[in-house]
mmCIF file of C-alpha atoms in Angstrom:
data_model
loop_
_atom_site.group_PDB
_atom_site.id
_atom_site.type_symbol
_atom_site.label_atom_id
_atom_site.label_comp_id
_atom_site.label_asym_id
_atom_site.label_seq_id
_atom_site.Cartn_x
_atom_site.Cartn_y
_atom_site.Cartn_z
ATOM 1 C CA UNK A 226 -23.641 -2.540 -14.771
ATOM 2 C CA UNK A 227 -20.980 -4.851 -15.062
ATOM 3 C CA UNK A 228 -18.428 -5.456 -12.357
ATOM 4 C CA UNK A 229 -15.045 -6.491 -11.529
ATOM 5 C CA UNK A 230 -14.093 -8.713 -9.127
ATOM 6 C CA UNK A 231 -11.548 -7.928 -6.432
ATOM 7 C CA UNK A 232 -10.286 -10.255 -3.961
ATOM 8 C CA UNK A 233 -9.603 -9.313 -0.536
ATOM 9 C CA UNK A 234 -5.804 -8.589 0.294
ATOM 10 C CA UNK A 235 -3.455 -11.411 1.061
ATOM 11 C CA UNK A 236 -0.003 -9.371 2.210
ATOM 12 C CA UNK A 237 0.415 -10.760 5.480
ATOM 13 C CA UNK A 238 0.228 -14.526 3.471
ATOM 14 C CA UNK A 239 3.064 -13.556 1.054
ATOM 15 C CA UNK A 240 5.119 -10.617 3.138
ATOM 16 C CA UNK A 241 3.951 -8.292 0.888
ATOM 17 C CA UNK A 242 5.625 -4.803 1.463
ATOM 18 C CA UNK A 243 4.065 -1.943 -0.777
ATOM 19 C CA UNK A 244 5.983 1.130 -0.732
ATOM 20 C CA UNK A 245 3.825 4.418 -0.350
ATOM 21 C CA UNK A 246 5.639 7.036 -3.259
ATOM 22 C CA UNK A 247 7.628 5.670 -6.042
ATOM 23 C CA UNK A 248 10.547 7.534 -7.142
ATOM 24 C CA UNK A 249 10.808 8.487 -10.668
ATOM 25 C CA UNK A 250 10.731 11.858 -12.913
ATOM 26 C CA UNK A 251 7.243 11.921 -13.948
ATOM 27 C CA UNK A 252 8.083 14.879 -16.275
ATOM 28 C CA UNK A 253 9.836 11.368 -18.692
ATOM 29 C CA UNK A 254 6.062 10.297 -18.714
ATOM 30 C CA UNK A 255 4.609 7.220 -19.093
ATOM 31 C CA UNK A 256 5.538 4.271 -20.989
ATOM 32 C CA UNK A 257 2.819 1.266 -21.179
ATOM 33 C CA UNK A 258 4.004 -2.219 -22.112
ATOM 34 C CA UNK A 259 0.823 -5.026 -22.762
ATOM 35 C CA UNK A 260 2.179 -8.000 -21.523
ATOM 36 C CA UNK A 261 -0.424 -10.727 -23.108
ATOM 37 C CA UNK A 262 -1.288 -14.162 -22.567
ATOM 38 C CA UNK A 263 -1.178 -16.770 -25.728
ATOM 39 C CA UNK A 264 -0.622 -19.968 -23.593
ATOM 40 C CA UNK A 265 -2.859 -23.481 -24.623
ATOM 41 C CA UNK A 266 -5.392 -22.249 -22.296
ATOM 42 C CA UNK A 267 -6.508 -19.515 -24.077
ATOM 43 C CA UNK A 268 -7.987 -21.479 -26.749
ATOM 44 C CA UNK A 269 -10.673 -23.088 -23.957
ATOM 45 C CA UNK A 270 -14.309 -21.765 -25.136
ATOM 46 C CA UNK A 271 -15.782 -18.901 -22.662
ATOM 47 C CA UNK A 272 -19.375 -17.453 -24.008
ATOM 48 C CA UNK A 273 -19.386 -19.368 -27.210
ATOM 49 C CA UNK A 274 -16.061 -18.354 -28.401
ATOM 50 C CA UNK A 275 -11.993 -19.009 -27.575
ATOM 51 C CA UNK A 276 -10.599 -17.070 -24.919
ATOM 52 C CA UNK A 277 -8.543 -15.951 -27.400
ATOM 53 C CA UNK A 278 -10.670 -14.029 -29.591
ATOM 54 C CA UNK A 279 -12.371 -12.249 -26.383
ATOM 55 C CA UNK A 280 -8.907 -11.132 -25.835
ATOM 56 C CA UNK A 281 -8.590 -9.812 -29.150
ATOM 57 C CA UNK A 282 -12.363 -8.454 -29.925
ATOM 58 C CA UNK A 283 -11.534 -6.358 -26.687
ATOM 59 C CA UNK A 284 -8.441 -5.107 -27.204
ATOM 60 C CA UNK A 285 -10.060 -3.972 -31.020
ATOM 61 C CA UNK A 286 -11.999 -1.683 -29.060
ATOM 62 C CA UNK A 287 -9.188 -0.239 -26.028
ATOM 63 C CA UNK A 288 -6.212 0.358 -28.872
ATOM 64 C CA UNK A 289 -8.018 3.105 -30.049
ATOM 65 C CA UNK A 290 -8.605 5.070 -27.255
ATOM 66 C CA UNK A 291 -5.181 5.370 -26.327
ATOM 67 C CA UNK A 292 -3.770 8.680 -27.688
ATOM 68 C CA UNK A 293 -1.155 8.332 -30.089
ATOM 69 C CA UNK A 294 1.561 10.202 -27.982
ATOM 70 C CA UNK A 295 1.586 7.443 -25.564
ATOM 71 C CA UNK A 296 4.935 5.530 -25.938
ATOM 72 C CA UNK A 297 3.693 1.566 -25.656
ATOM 73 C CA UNK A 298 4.400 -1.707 -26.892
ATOM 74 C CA UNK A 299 3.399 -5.166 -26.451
ATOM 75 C CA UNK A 300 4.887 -8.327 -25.164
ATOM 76 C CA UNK A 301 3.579 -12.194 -25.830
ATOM 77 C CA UNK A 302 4.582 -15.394 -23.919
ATOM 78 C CA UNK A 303 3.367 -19.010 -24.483
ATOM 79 C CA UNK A 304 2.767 -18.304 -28.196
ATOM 80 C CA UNK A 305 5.213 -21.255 -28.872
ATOM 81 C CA UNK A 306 5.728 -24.718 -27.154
ATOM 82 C CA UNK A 307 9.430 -25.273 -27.842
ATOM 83 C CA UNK A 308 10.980 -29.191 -28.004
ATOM 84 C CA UNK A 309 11.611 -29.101 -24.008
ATOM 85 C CA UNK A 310 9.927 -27.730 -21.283
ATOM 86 C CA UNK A 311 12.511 -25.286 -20.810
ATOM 87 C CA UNK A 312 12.364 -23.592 -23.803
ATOM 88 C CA UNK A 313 8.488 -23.381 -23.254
ATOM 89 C CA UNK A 314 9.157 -21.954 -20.360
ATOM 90 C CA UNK A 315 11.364 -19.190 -22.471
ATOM 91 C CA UNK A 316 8.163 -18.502 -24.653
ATOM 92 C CA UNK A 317 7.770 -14.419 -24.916
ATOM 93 C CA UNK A 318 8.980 -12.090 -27.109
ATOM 94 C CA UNK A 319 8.942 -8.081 -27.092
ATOM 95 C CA UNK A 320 6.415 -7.786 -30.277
ATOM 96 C CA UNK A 321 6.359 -4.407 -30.732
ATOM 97 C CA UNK A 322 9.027 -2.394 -29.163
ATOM 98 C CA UNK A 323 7.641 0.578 -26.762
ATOM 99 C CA UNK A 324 6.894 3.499 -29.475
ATOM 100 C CA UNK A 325 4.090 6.260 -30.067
ATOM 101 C CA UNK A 326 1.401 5.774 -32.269
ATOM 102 C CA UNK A 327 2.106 2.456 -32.118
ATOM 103 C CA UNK A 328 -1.475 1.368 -31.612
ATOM 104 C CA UNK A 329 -2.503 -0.199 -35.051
ATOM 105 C CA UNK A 330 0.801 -2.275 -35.195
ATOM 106 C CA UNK A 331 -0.132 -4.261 -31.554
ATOM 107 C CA UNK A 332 -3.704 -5.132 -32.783
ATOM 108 C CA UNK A 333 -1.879 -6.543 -36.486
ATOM 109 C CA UNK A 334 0.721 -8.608 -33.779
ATOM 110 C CA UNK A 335 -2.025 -9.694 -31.292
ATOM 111 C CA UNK A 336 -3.837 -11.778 -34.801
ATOM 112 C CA UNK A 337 -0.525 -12.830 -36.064
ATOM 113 C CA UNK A 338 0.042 -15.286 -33.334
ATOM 114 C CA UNK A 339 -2.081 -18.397 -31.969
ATOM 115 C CA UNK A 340 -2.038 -19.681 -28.057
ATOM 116 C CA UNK A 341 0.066 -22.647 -28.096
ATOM 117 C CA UNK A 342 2.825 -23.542 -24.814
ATOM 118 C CA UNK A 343 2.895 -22.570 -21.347
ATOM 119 C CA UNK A 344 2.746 -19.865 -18.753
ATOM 120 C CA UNK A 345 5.822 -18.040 -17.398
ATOM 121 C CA UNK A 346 4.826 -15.274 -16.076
ATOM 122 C CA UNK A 347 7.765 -14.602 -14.125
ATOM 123 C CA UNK A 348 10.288 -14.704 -16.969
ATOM 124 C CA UNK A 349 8.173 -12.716 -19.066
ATOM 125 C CA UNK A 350 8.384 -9.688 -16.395
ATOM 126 C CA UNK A 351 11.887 -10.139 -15.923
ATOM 127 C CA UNK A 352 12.622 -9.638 -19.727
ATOM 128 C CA UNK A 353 10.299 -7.179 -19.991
ATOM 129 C CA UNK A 354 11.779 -4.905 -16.979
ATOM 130 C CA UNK A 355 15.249 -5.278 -17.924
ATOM 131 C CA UNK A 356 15.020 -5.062 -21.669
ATOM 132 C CA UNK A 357 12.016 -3.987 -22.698
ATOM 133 C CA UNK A 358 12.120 -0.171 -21.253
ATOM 134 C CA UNK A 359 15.915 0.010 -21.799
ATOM 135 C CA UNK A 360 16.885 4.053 -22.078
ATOM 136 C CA UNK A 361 13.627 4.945 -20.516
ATOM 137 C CA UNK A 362 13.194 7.403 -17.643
ATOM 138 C CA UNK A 363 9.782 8.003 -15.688
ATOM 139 C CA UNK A 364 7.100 5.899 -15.116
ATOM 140 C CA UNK A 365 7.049 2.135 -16.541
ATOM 141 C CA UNK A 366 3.392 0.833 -16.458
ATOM 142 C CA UNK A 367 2.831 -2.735 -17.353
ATOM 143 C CA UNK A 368 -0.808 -4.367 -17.801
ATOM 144 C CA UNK A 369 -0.591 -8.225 -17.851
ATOM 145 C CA UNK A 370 -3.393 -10.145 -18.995
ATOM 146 C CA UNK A 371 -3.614 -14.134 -17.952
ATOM 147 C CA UNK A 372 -5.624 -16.557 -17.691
ATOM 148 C CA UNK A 373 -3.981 -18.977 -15.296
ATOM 149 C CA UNK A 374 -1.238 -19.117 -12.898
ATOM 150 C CA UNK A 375 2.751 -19.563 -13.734
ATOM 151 C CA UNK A 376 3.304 -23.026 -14.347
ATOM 152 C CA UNK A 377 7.090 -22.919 -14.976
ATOM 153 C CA UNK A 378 7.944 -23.175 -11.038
ATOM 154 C CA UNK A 379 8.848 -19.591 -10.515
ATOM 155 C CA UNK A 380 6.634 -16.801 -8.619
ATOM 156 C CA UNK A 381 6.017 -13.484 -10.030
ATOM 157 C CA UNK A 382 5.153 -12.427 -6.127
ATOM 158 C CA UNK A 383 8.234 -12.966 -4.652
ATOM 159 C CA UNK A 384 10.189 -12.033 -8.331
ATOM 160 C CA UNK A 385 8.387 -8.421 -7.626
ATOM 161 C CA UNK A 386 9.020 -8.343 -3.997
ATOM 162 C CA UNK A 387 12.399 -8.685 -4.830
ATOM 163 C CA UNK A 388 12.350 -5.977 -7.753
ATOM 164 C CA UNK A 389 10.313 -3.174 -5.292
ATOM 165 C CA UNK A 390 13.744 -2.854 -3.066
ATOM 166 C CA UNK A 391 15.721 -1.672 -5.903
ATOM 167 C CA UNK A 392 13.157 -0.470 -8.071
ATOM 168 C CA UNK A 393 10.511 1.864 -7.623
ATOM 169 C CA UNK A 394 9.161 3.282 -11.368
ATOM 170 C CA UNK A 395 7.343 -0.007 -12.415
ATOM 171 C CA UNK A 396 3.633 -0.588 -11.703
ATOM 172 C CA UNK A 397 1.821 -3.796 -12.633
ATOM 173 C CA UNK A 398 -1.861 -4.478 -13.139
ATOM 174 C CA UNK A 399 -2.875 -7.482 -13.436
ATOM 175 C CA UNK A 400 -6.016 -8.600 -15.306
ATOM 176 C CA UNK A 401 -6.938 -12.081 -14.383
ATOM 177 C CA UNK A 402 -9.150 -13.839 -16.988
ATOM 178 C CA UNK A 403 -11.321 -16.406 -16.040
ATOM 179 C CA UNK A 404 -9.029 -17.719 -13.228
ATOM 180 C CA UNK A 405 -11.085 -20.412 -10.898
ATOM 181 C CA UNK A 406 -7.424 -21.652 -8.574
ATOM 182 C CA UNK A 407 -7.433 -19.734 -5.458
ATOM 183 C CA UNK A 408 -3.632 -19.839 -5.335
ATOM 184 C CA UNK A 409 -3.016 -18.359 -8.616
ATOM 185 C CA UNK A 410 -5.195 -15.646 -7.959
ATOM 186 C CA UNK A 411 -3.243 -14.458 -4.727
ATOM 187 C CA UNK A 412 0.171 -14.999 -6.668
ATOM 188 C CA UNK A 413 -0.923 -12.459 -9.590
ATOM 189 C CA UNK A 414 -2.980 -10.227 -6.839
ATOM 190 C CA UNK A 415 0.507 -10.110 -5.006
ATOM 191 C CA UNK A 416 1.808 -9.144 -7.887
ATOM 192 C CA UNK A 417 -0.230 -6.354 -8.386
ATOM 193 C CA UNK A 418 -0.265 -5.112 -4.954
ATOM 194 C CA UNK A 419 3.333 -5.253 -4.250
ATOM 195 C CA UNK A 420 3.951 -2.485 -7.452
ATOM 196 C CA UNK A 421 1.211 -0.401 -6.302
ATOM 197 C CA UNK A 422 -0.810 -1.465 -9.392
ATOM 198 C CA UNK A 423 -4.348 -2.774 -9.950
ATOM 199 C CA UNK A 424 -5.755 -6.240 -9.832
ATOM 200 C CA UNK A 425 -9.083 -7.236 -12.304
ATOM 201 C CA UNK A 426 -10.604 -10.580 -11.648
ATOM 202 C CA UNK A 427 -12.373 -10.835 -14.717
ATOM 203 C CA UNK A 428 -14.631 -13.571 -14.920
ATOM 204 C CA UNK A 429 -16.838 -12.423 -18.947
ATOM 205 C CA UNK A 430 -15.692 -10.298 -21.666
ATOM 206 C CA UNK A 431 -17.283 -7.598 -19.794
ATOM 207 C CA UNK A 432 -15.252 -7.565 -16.897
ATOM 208 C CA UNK A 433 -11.811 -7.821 -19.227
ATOM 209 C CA UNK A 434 -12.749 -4.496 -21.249
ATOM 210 C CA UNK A 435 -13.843 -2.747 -17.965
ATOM 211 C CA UNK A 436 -10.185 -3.797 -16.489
ATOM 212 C CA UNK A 437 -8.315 -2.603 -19.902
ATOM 213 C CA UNK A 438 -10.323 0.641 -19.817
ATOM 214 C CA UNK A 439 -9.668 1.251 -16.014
ATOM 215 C CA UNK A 440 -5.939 0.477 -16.755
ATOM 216 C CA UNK A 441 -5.645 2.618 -19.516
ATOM 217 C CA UNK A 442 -7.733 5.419 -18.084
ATOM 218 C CA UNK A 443 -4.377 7.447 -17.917
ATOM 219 C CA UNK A 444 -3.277 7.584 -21.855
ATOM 220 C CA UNK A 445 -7.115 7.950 -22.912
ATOM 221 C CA UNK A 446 -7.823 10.054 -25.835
ATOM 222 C CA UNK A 447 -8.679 13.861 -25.193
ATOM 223 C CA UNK A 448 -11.155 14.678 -27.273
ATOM 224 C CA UNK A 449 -10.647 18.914 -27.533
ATOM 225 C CA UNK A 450 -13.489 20.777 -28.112
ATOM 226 C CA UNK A 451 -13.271 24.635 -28.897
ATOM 227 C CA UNK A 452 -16.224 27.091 -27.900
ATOM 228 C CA UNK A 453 -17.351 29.754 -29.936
ATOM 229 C CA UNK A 454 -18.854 32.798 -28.011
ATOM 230 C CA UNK A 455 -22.643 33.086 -28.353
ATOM 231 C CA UNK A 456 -22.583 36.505 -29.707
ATOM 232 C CA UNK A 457 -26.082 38.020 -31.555
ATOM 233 C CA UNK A 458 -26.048 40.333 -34.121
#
């Protein structure tokens, strides 16, 4: 049995204020945005192989399961290191726009691209929130995958504890891969916590599919299966 790693709750540390209901018509549904890591780290060899294609081999397998009626899309940051630091720091892009039966077209994006620049988190949710689910009523579920901290001297904590008192439809979980800095690990926890989302510390390859599938759990598949009566003759 594999498990994932939680780490214990640091609110009082970073003010953290967590509001109990969210308000949003949940007869819009859901819409799911990947937010994924491609930063320079990625590339760094975990279990014989770049954290990269982990990241891929497992998303392979949780695409699939989610059922095509499920509006999502996928954003990318670091995928590009720019000529200044800056512009590194301005690294994502909205692959695939938010869409059903859009599950194919993320897994052909995620290979297109190689980990190259940096890690900004922050501005990566702040383009994703205001752009990315543009028109869109009802829940807005984000799952952001990274393996290290923001390193373009912004905080996703305090950019979501900000966002929480005007907004209350976006949840964040937070999948942290292979993340060893105790301080980045209670930014991205905060960030998760303060959206009422889930945090993964996920230390194998394991531990990242168990996080996507717990994430997903709410767009799975149904598989319907009919009954026939038992009837003798």
């Amino acid at each position: 049995m594999f498990l994932i790693g939680f780490l214990p709750c640091y609110g009082a540390e970073y003010g953290v204020y967590s509001p109990k209901n969210y308000s949003y018509n949940s007869s819009d549904g859901e819409r799911l945005l990947f937010i994924i890591d491609l930063s320079n780290s990625m590339n760094e060899t975990l279990e014989n192989s770049s954290k990269y294609q982990l990241m891929l081999d497992v998303m392979k397998r949780i695409l699939p399961q989610i059922s095509p009626t499920t509006q999502v899309g996928l954003r990318i940051y670091g995928h590009r290191m720019g000529f200044t630091p800056f512009e590194a720091c301005r690294a994502t892009t909205l692959s695939n726009p938010i869409m059903a039966n859009n599950s194919a077209n993320i897994e052909k994006s995620l290979q297109k691209h190689k980990p190259r620049g940096m890690t900004p988190i922050t501005f990566s949710l702040k383009q994703a929130i205001k752009y990315d689910f543009m028109g869109f009523g009802g829940k807005k579920h984000i799952i952001l995958l990274t393996d290290g901290g923001e390193n373009c001297d912004e905080s996703p904590c305090k950019y979501v504890m900000e966002l929480i008192k005007i907004r209350r439809d976006v949840q964040i979980d937070v999948i942290a891969f292979n993340i060893k800095d105790d301080d980045d690990l209670k930014q991205l926890q905060c960030t998760a916590l303060v959206t009422s989302g889930k945090f993964y510390n996920a230390e194998t390859s394991a531990q990242l599919y168990n996080g996507f599938d717990k994430s997903i759990s709410g767009v799975k598949n149904v598989e319907a299966k009919i009954l026939l009566p038992d009837v003798n003759y």
